[in-house]
Tab-separated table of C-alpha atoms in Angstrom:
chain	number	residue	atom	x	y	z
V	28	MET	CA	181.974	5.203	88.737
V	29	THR	CA	180.597	7.272	91.569
V	30	PHE	CA	181.358	5.608	94.878
V	31	ILE	CA	178.703	6.341	97.497
V	32	ASN	CA	179.848	5.388	100.966
V	33	TYR	CA	176.890	5.455	103.338
V	34	ALA	CA	179.102	4.344	106.233
V	35	ALA	CA	181.487	7.305	105.897
V	36	ARG	CA	178.755	9.521	104.337
V	37	GLU	CA	180.940	10.332	101.367
V	38	ILE	CA	180.455	10.572	97.608
V	39	ASN	CA	183.622	9.973	95.569
V	40	CYS	CA	183.761	10.933	91.907
V	41	LYS	CA	186.476	10.660	89.271
V	42	ILE	CA	187.166	13.403	86.760
V	43	VAL	CA	189.677	12.995	83.953
V	44	TYR	CA	191.424	15.832	82.101
V	45	TYR	CA	192.049	14.708	78.533
V	46	GLY	CA	193.727	16.402	75.563
V	47	PRO	CA	196.766	16.417	73.278
V	48	GLY	CA	200.358	16.586	74.535
V	49	LEU	CA	201.399	19.903	76.127
V	50	CYS	CA	197.862	21.344	76.070
V	51	GLY	CA	197.973	22.180	79.796
V	52	LYS	CA	196.169	19.349	81.610
V	53	THR	CA	198.793	19.140	84.345
V	54	THR	CA	198.890	22.956	84.557
V	55	ASN	CA	195.129	22.953	85.262
V	56	LEU	CA	195.649	20.545	88.171
V	57	GLN	CA	198.690	22.457	89.397
V	58	TYR	CA	196.688	25.691	89.525
V	59	ILE	CA	193.795	24.021	91.349
V	60	TYR	CA	196.281	22.531	93.801
V	61	ASP	CA	198.031	25.876	94.398
V	62	ARG	CA	194.791	27.733	94.994
V	63	THR	CA	192.954	25.253	97.183
V	64	ASN	CA	192.827	25.466	100.947
V	65	PRO	CA	195.252	22.843	102.380
V	66	ALA	CA	192.459	21.251	104.417
V	67	ALA	CA	190.474	20.529	101.256
V	68	LYS	CA	193.145	18.860	99.189
V	69	GLY	CA	195.484	15.912	99.273
V	70	LYS	CA	198.886	15.573	97.679
V	71	LEU	CA	199.289	16.285	93.973
V	72	ILE	CA	200.920	13.187	92.581
V	73	SER	CA	202.639	13.384	89.202
V	74	LEU	CA	203.997	10.295	87.521
V	75	ALA	CA	206.169	12.143	85.038
V	76	THR	CA	209.312	11.623	82.997
V	77	GLU	CA	212.594	13.358	83.822
V	78	THR	CA	211.585	16.122	81.436
V	79	ASP	CA	208.300	16.668	83.296
V	80	ARG	CA	206.083	15.097	80.669
V	81	THR	CA	203.227	13.071	82.157
V	82	LEU	CA	204.149	9.406	81.952
V	83	PHE	CA	201.118	7.741	83.505
V	84	PHE	CA	198.897	10.250	85.304
V	85	ASP	CA	198.653	13.188	87.703
V	86	PHE	CA	196.297	12.772	90.614
V	87	LEU	CA	194.727	15.358	92.910
V	88	PRO	CA	192.085	14.524	95.526
V	89	LEU	CA	189.790	17.444	96.409
V	90	ASP	CA	187.101	17.822	99.061
V	91	LEU	CA	184.476	20.217	97.796
V	92	GLY	CA	182.207	20.317	100.828
V	93	THR	CA	178.928	18.739	101.861
V	94	VAL	CA	175.809	18.056	99.822
V	95	ARG	CA	172.737	16.610	101.554
V	96	GLY	CA	174.916	15.462	104.454
V	97	PHE	CA	177.436	13.710	102.230
V	98	LYS	CA	181.039	14.857	101.859
V	99	THR	CA	181.814	15.272	98.162
V	100	ARG	CA	185.299	14.154	97.178
V	101	PHE	CA	186.554	14.579	93.646
V	102	HIS	CA	189.540	12.697	92.344
V	103	LEU	CA	191.082	14.628	89.469
V	104	TYR	CA	193.285	12.756	87.021
V	105	THR	CA	195.155	13.796	83.900
V	106	VAL	CA	196.155	11.420	81.127
V	107	PRO	CA	199.508	11.440	79.317
V	108	GLY	CA	198.817	13.398	76.129
V	109	GLN	CA	201.537	12.083	73.886
V	110	VAL	CA	200.151	9.866	71.142
V	111	PHE	CA	202.223	6.774	71.958
V	112	TYR	CA	200.931	6.539	75.542
V	113	ASP	CA	197.511	5.390	74.387
V	114	ALA	CA	197.465	2.190	76.458
V	115	SER	CA	198.054	4.200	79.655
V	116	ARG	CA	195.508	6.821	78.629
V	117	LYS	CA	192.858	4.193	78.254
V	118	LEU	CA	193.541	2.791	81.739
V	119	ILE	CA	192.973	6.172	83.387
V	120	LEU	CA	189.471	6.418	81.889
V	121	LYS	CA	188.361	3.355	83.800
V	122	GLY	CA	185.424	4.255	86.046
V	123	VAL	CA	185.406	7.911	84.983
V	124	ASP	CA	182.438	10.092	86.000
V	125	GLY	CA	183.236	13.239	84.047
V	126	VAL	CA	185.684	14.390	81.378
V	127	VAL	CA	187.329	17.760	80.726
V	128	PHE	CA	188.824	18.092	77.263
V	129	VAL	CA	191.648	20.637	77.301
V	130	ALA	CA	192.252	21.923	73.777
V	131	ASP	CA	195.386	23.826	72.773
V	132	SER	CA	194.317	27.103	71.128
V	133	GLN	CA	197.355	27.389	68.866
V	134	GLU	CA	196.478	27.002	65.223
V	135	ALA	CA	199.311	24.517	64.709
V	136	ARG	CA	197.788	22.219	67.347
V	137	MET	CA	194.283	21.979	65.894
V	138	ASP	CA	194.990	18.657	64.178
V	139	ALA	CA	196.339	17.296	67.466
V	140	ASN	CA	193.173	18.494	69.263
V	141	VAL	CA	190.929	16.759	66.757
V	142	GLU	CA	192.975	13.565	66.860
V	143	SER	CA	192.961	13.523	70.668
V	144	MET	CA	189.192	14.030	70.765
V	145	ARG	CA	188.650	11.093	68.411
V	146	ASN	CA	190.939	9.075	70.645
V	147	LEU	CA	188.863	10.072	73.695
V	148	GLU	CA	185.674	9.030	71.951
V	149	LYS	CA	187.120	5.646	71.081
V	150	ASN	CA	188.711	4.967	74.469
V	151	LEU	CA	185.470	5.878	76.250
V	152	GLU	CA	183.585	3.493	73.982
V	153	ASP	CA	186.014	0.717	74.855
V	154	HIS	CA	185.055	1.196	78.517
V	155	GLY	CA	181.350	1.202	77.651
V	156	PHE	CA	180.915	4.986	77.972
V	157	ASP	CA	179.495	7.375	75.409
V	158	LEU	CA	180.811	10.921	74.984
V	159	ASN	CA	177.243	11.913	74.089
V	160	THR	CA	175.942	11.077	77.558
V	161	ILE	CA	178.890	11.355	79.970
V	162	PRO	CA	179.364	14.676	81.872
V	163	TYR	CA	181.700	16.622	79.619
V	164	VAL	CA	183.262	20.095	79.450
V	165	LEU	CA	185.460	21.653	76.767
V	166	GLN	CA	188.257	24.090	77.609
V	167	PHE	CA	190.156	26.257	75.104
V	168	ASN	CA	193.480	26.740	76.840
V	169	LYS	CA	196.403	29.088	76.048
V	170	ARG	CA	194.114	31.968	75.044
V	171	ASP	CA	196.961	34.382	75.861
V	172	LEU	CA	199.149	33.196	72.985
V	173	PRO	CA	199.340	35.380	69.873
V	174	THR	CA	198.913	32.299	67.678
V	175	ALA	CA	195.602	31.372	69.327
V	176	LEU	CA	192.751	30.747	66.913
V	177	PRO	CA	189.510	32.721	67.434
V	178	ALA	CA	187.308	30.899	69.976
V	179	ASP	CA	184.353	30.623	67.593
V	180	GLU	CA	186.557	28.932	65.004
V	181	MET	CA	187.713	26.427	67.640
V	182	TYR	CA	184.147	25.889	68.780
V	183	ARG	CA	183.121	25.107	65.222
V	184	GLN	CA	185.746	22.402	64.979
V	185	LEU	CA	185.700	20.943	68.493
V	186	ASN	CA	182.194	21.329	69.897
V	187	TYR	CA	180.768	17.845	70.339
V	188	LYS	CA	177.280	18.186	71.796
V	189	GLY	CA	176.842	21.793	72.871
V	190	GLU	CA	178.840	21.122	76.059
V	191	PRO	CA	179.804	23.982	78.413
V	192	THR	CA	182.934	25.596	76.939
V	193	PHE	CA	185.455	27.838	78.674
V	194	GLU	CA	188.367	29.939	77.506
V	195	ALA	CA	191.383	29.529	79.748
V	196	THR	CA	194.954	30.537	80.445
V	197	ALA	CA	195.815	27.799	82.884
V	198	PRO	CA	199.098	29.167	84.378
V	199	LEU	CA	197.214	32.361	85.367
V	200	GLY	CA	194.152	30.428	86.456
V	201	THR	CA	191.765	32.055	83.993
V	202	GLY	CA	188.890	29.654	83.363
V	203	VAL	CA	190.401	26.836	85.449
V	204	PHE	CA	187.890	26.778	88.301
V	205	ASP	CA	184.978	27.578	85.954
V	206	THR	CA	185.864	24.429	84.015
V	207	LEU	CA	186.123	22.295	87.148
V	208	LYS	CA	182.887	23.667	88.529
V	209	ALA	CA	181.007	22.970	85.307
V	210	VAL	CA	182.077	19.344	85.136
V	211	ALA	CA	181.551	18.743	88.885
V	212	LYS	CA	178.061	20.153	88.572
V	213	GLN	CA	177.171	17.786	85.752
V	214	VAL	CA	178.561	14.810	87.685
V	215	LEU	CA	176.511	15.661	90.792
V	216	MET	CA	173.409	16.239	88.663
V	217	GLU	CA	173.850	12.707	87.308
V	218	LEU	CA	173.353	11.429	90.874
V	219	ARG	CA	169.829	12.805	90.807
V	220	LYS	CA	168.917	10.468	87.996
V	221	LYS	CA	170.000	7.345	89.842
E	14	MET	CA	177.092	5.416	84.609
E	15	ALA	CA	177.725	2.592	87.045
E	16	GLN	CA	177.828	3.189	90.788
E	17	PHE	CA	179.463	1.506	93.704
E	18	VAL	CA	177.529	1.830	96.933
E	19	LEU	CA	178.798	0.839	100.365
E	20	PHE	CA	176.381	0.472	103.276
E	21	ASP	CA	177.263	0.641	106.956
E	22	GLU	CA	176.592	-3.049	107.650
E	23	GLU	CA	178.994	-4.317	104.981
E	24	PHE	CA	181.521	-1.595	105.792
E	25	GLN	CA	181.718	-2.947	109.353
E	26	GLN	CA	182.064	-6.510	108.043
E	27	ILE	CA	184.901	-5.478	105.720
E	28	LYS	CA	186.671	-3.652	108.532
E	29	GLU	CA	186.351	-6.707	110.726
E	30	VAL	CA	187.846	-9.012	108.065
E	31	ILE	CA	190.790	-6.752	107.293
E	32	GLY	CA	191.350	-6.040	111.002
E	33	ARG	CA	191.571	-9.782	111.615
E	34	LEU	CA	193.849	-10.190	108.608
E	35	ARG	CA	196.149	-7.488	109.947
E	36	ALA	CA	196.432	-9.240	113.291
E	37	ASP	CA	196.793	-12.763	111.837
E	38	ALA	CA	199.367	-11.719	109.235
E	39	GLN	CA	201.189	-9.432	111.688
E	40	ALA	CA	200.963	-6.688	109.102
E	41	LYS	CA	201.365	-2.936	109.592
E	42	VAL	CA	198.514	-1.831	107.385
E	43	VAL	CA	195.756	-3.549	105.419
E	44	PHE	CA	193.474	-1.659	103.102
E	45	ILE	CA	190.932	-2.197	100.359
E	46	VAL	CA	190.668	-0.100	97.221
E	47	ASP	CA	188.292	-0.371	94.308
E	48	LYS	CA	189.814	-0.778	90.864
E	49	ASN	CA	189.154	2.900	90.084
E	50	GLY	CA	191.356	4.052	92.950
E	51	GLN	CA	188.787	4.850	95.654
E	52	GLN	CA	189.712	3.671	99.109
E	53	ILE	CA	187.003	1.481	100.644
E	54	ALA	CA	188.398	0.646	104.101
E	55	ALA	CA	191.716	0.571	105.961
E	56	GLN	CA	193.088	-0.851	109.205
E	57	GLY	CA	196.430	-0.396	110.958
E	58	ASP	CA	199.012	2.335	111.594
E	59	LEU	CA	197.447	4.879	109.275
E	60	GLU	CA	198.624	8.143	110.863
E	61	ALA	CA	201.835	8.421	108.878
E	62	LEU	CA	200.279	7.222	105.635
E	63	ASP	CA	198.628	9.182	102.839
E	64	THR	CA	195.986	6.530	102.185
E	65	THR	CA	194.233	8.494	99.414
E	66	SER	CA	197.429	8.648	97.351
E	67	LEU	CA	198.195	5.020	98.182
E	68	ALA	CA	194.767	4.009	96.909
E	69	SER	CA	195.136	5.868	93.640
E	70	LEU	CA	198.664	4.605	92.963
E	71	THR	CA	197.710	1.032	93.861
E	72	ALA	CA	194.835	1.117	91.393
E	73	GLY	CA	197.148	2.610	88.740
E	74	ASN	CA	199.667	-0.109	89.438
E	75	VAL	CA	197.050	-2.861	89.156
E	76	ALA	CA	195.579	-1.312	86.004
E	77	ALA	CA	199.012	-1.143	84.359
E	78	THR	CA	199.775	-4.736	85.356
E	79	ASP	CA	196.363	-5.858	84.050
E	80	GLY	CA	197.223	-4.187	80.750
E	81	LEU	CA	200.555	-6.033	80.695
E	82	ALA	CA	198.805	-9.336	81.419
E	83	LYS	CA	196.399	-8.888	78.528
E	84	LEU	CA	199.262	-8.020	76.157
E	85	ILE	CA	200.902	-11.375	76.824
E	86	GLY	CA	197.619	-13.273	76.755
E	87	GLU	CA	196.997	-13.654	80.512
E	88	LYS	CA	193.610	-12.827	82.041
E	89	GLU	CA	195.189	-10.964	84.957
E	90	PHE	CA	198.021	-11.176	87.469
E	91	PRO	CA	196.039	-11.798	90.646
E	92	VAL	CA	198.984	-11.085	92.964
E	93	LEU	CA	201.644	-8.342	92.935
E	94	PHE	CA	204.460	-8.209	95.440
E	95	HIS	CA	206.884	-5.343	96.021
E	96	GLU	CA	209.852	-6.001	98.272
E	97	GLY	CA	211.558	-3.078	99.957
E	98	GLU	CA	214.432	-2.695	102.398
E	99	ARG	CA	212.133	-2.359	105.388
E	100	ASP	CA	208.562	-2.599	104.193
E	101	ASN	CA	206.912	-4.832	101.638
E	102	VAL	CA	203.616	-4.523	99.812
E	103	TYR	CA	201.459	-7.508	98.918
E	104	ILE	CA	198.601	-6.734	96.531
E	105	SER	CA	195.893	-9.182	95.528
E	106	ILE	CA	192.687	-8.917	93.538
E	107	VAL	CA	189.464	-9.949	95.264
E	108	GLY	CA	186.830	-11.412	92.960
E	109	GLN	CA	188.091	-9.361	89.993
E	110	ARG	CA	186.549	-6.229	91.458
E	111	VAL	CA	188.503	-4.847	94.419
E	112	ILE	CA	192.131	-4.746	95.501
E	113	LEU	CA	193.438	-5.934	98.854
E	114	VAL	CA	196.725	-4.379	99.960
E	115	VAL	CA	198.872	-5.597	102.863
E	116	ILE	CA	201.914	-3.638	104.020
E	117	PHE	CA	204.267	-5.577	106.284
E	118	ASP	CA	207.825	-5.514	107.598
E	119	GLU	CA	210.269	-8.019	109.108
E	120	ARG	CA	207.847	-8.922	111.886
E	121	SER	CA	205.954	-10.950	109.303
E	122	SER	CA	206.864	-12.940	106.201
E	123	LEU	CA	205.666	-13.341	102.634
E	124	GLY	CA	204.552	-16.920	103.365
E	125	LEU	CA	202.421	-15.911	106.330
E	126	VAL	CA	200.878	-12.964	104.496
E	127	ARG	CA	200.091	-15.101	101.465
E	128	LEU	CA	198.417	-17.743	103.642
E	129	ARG	CA	196.275	-15.279	105.616
E	130	VAL	CA	195.331	-13.271	102.537
E	131	ARG	CA	193.957	-16.400	100.871
E	132	LYS	CA	191.504	-16.917	103.733
E	133	ALA	CA	190.547	-13.227	103.949
E	134	ASN	CA	190.018	-13.103	100.182
E	135	GLN	CA	187.237	-15.665	100.421
E	136	ASP	CA	185.487	-13.751	103.210
E	137	LEU	CA	185.812	-10.482	101.339
E	138	GLU	CA	184.516	-11.963	98.126
E	139	ARG	CA	181.379	-13.111	99.937
E	140	ILE	CA	180.843	-9.610	101.324
E	141	PHE	CA	181.276	-7.950	97.930
E	142	VAL	CA	178.848	-10.372	96.310
E	143	ALA	CA	176.361	-9.438	99.042
E	144	ILE	CA	176.960	-5.718	98.418
E	145	GLN	CA	176.296	-6.184	94.724
E	146	ALA	CA	173.039	-8.013	95.455
E	147	LYS	CA	171.984	-5.272	97.865
E	148	VAL	CA	172.711	-2.538	95.323
E	149	GLU	CA	170.609	-4.384	92.752
E	150	SER	CA	167.677	-4.757	95.122
E	151	GLU	CA	167.981	-1.079	96.168
E	152	LYS	CA	167.732	-0.134	92.516
E	153	GLU	CA	164.525	-2.112	92.164
E	154	ARG	CA	163.140	-0.576	95.340
E	155	ARG	CA	163.859	2.852	93.903
E	156	THR	CA	162.023	2.149	90.700
E	157	ASP	CA	159.115	1.242	92.973
E	158	GLY	CA	158.980	4.898	93.936
E	159	VAL	CA	161.466	5.234	96.816
E	160	ASP	CA	164.100	7.822	95.922
E	161	SER	CA	167.790	7.985	96.695
E	162	PRO	CA	168.969	10.775	99.042
E	163	PHE	CA	170.419	12.540	95.990
E	164	ALA	CA	167.221	12.697	93.991
E	165	GLU	CA	166.550	16.067	95.610
E	166	ILE	CA	169.924	17.719	94.927
E	167	THR	CA	169.304	21.260	93.733
E	168	ASP	CA	171.397	23.693	91.700
E	169	ASP	CA	171.751	25.713	94.901
E	170	ASP	CA	173.238	22.733	96.765
E	171	ILE	CA	175.880	22.411	94.082
E	172	ASP	CA	176.549	26.138	93.716
E	173	SER	CA	177.107	26.375	97.467
E	174	LEU	CA	180.052	23.970	97.121
E	175	PHE	CA	181.888	26.527	95.022
E	176	ARG	CA	181.156	29.632	97.054
E	177	GLU	CA	184.363	31.071	98.468
């Protein structure tokens, strides 16, 4: 739910990174955090287990700059990817403005990608959203791994509605900002329609 | 996609209510967050506080507790209280839509905070009902041909946000 604050002249939007366990959602946020000017970012909060698996969510507030006199603030969240955290995952989607689906390129993780995408579709529906209409970007992560499937094969299996799709290697930053930019753009374009 | 819009008039009213609550409850900080984790307004000793993170974690906390409530067949837990060694956090839900957070120390007490929050909750609920009505009427006005300031956003506006 975009929050437009006329008093503070701010637009606040919520973007959620979704995807199967260990696909690199947190790594995307970590890279964005590392490469963003300190004045434009808040703290990166990770609610993680002792083994650094996301338990509830990661959170990163980002100031992107000014549009039409309004400061644009994006709140980036990740969900816990592991299957059994579904109740928590669903909570994070509350009030979401845009979704990034991070897919793991390894062949062995294709079933997990497909299952996670179905789960996203269902959890969005439960909040009254529709994956067909919500701002949405697909990212093929871990392109550097030798076991990565060809991108066109992944596209065939995971493309949902012709959404913008990016190949990424999140620890090196490849494709990370392109993905963020694409989803932020769609979210801001949605404001035009209001 | 739903939207929450806050206008200057109501923003000032909210700040006034939570400022009064802070004084009456002898609290350190009072702030309001929407259920999605966006901070709406804050009053008090804010310099040392990361209010953006506080807002997001509060909303996460309330969302998780709401989930717990539903699992055991409750509608919601309207009040959450966290007691620390020095500081305490009192969280309450206003009209099922926003979250009121009061941080206080030994200069106040749970009883006093609870009492003052009850009164402030009613005032805040009235304001948020008014905001909702205003947003609805704005929407109608817009369909009558008056556009929002964002109707004119261009690709260039957005691209400029990402220029290094």
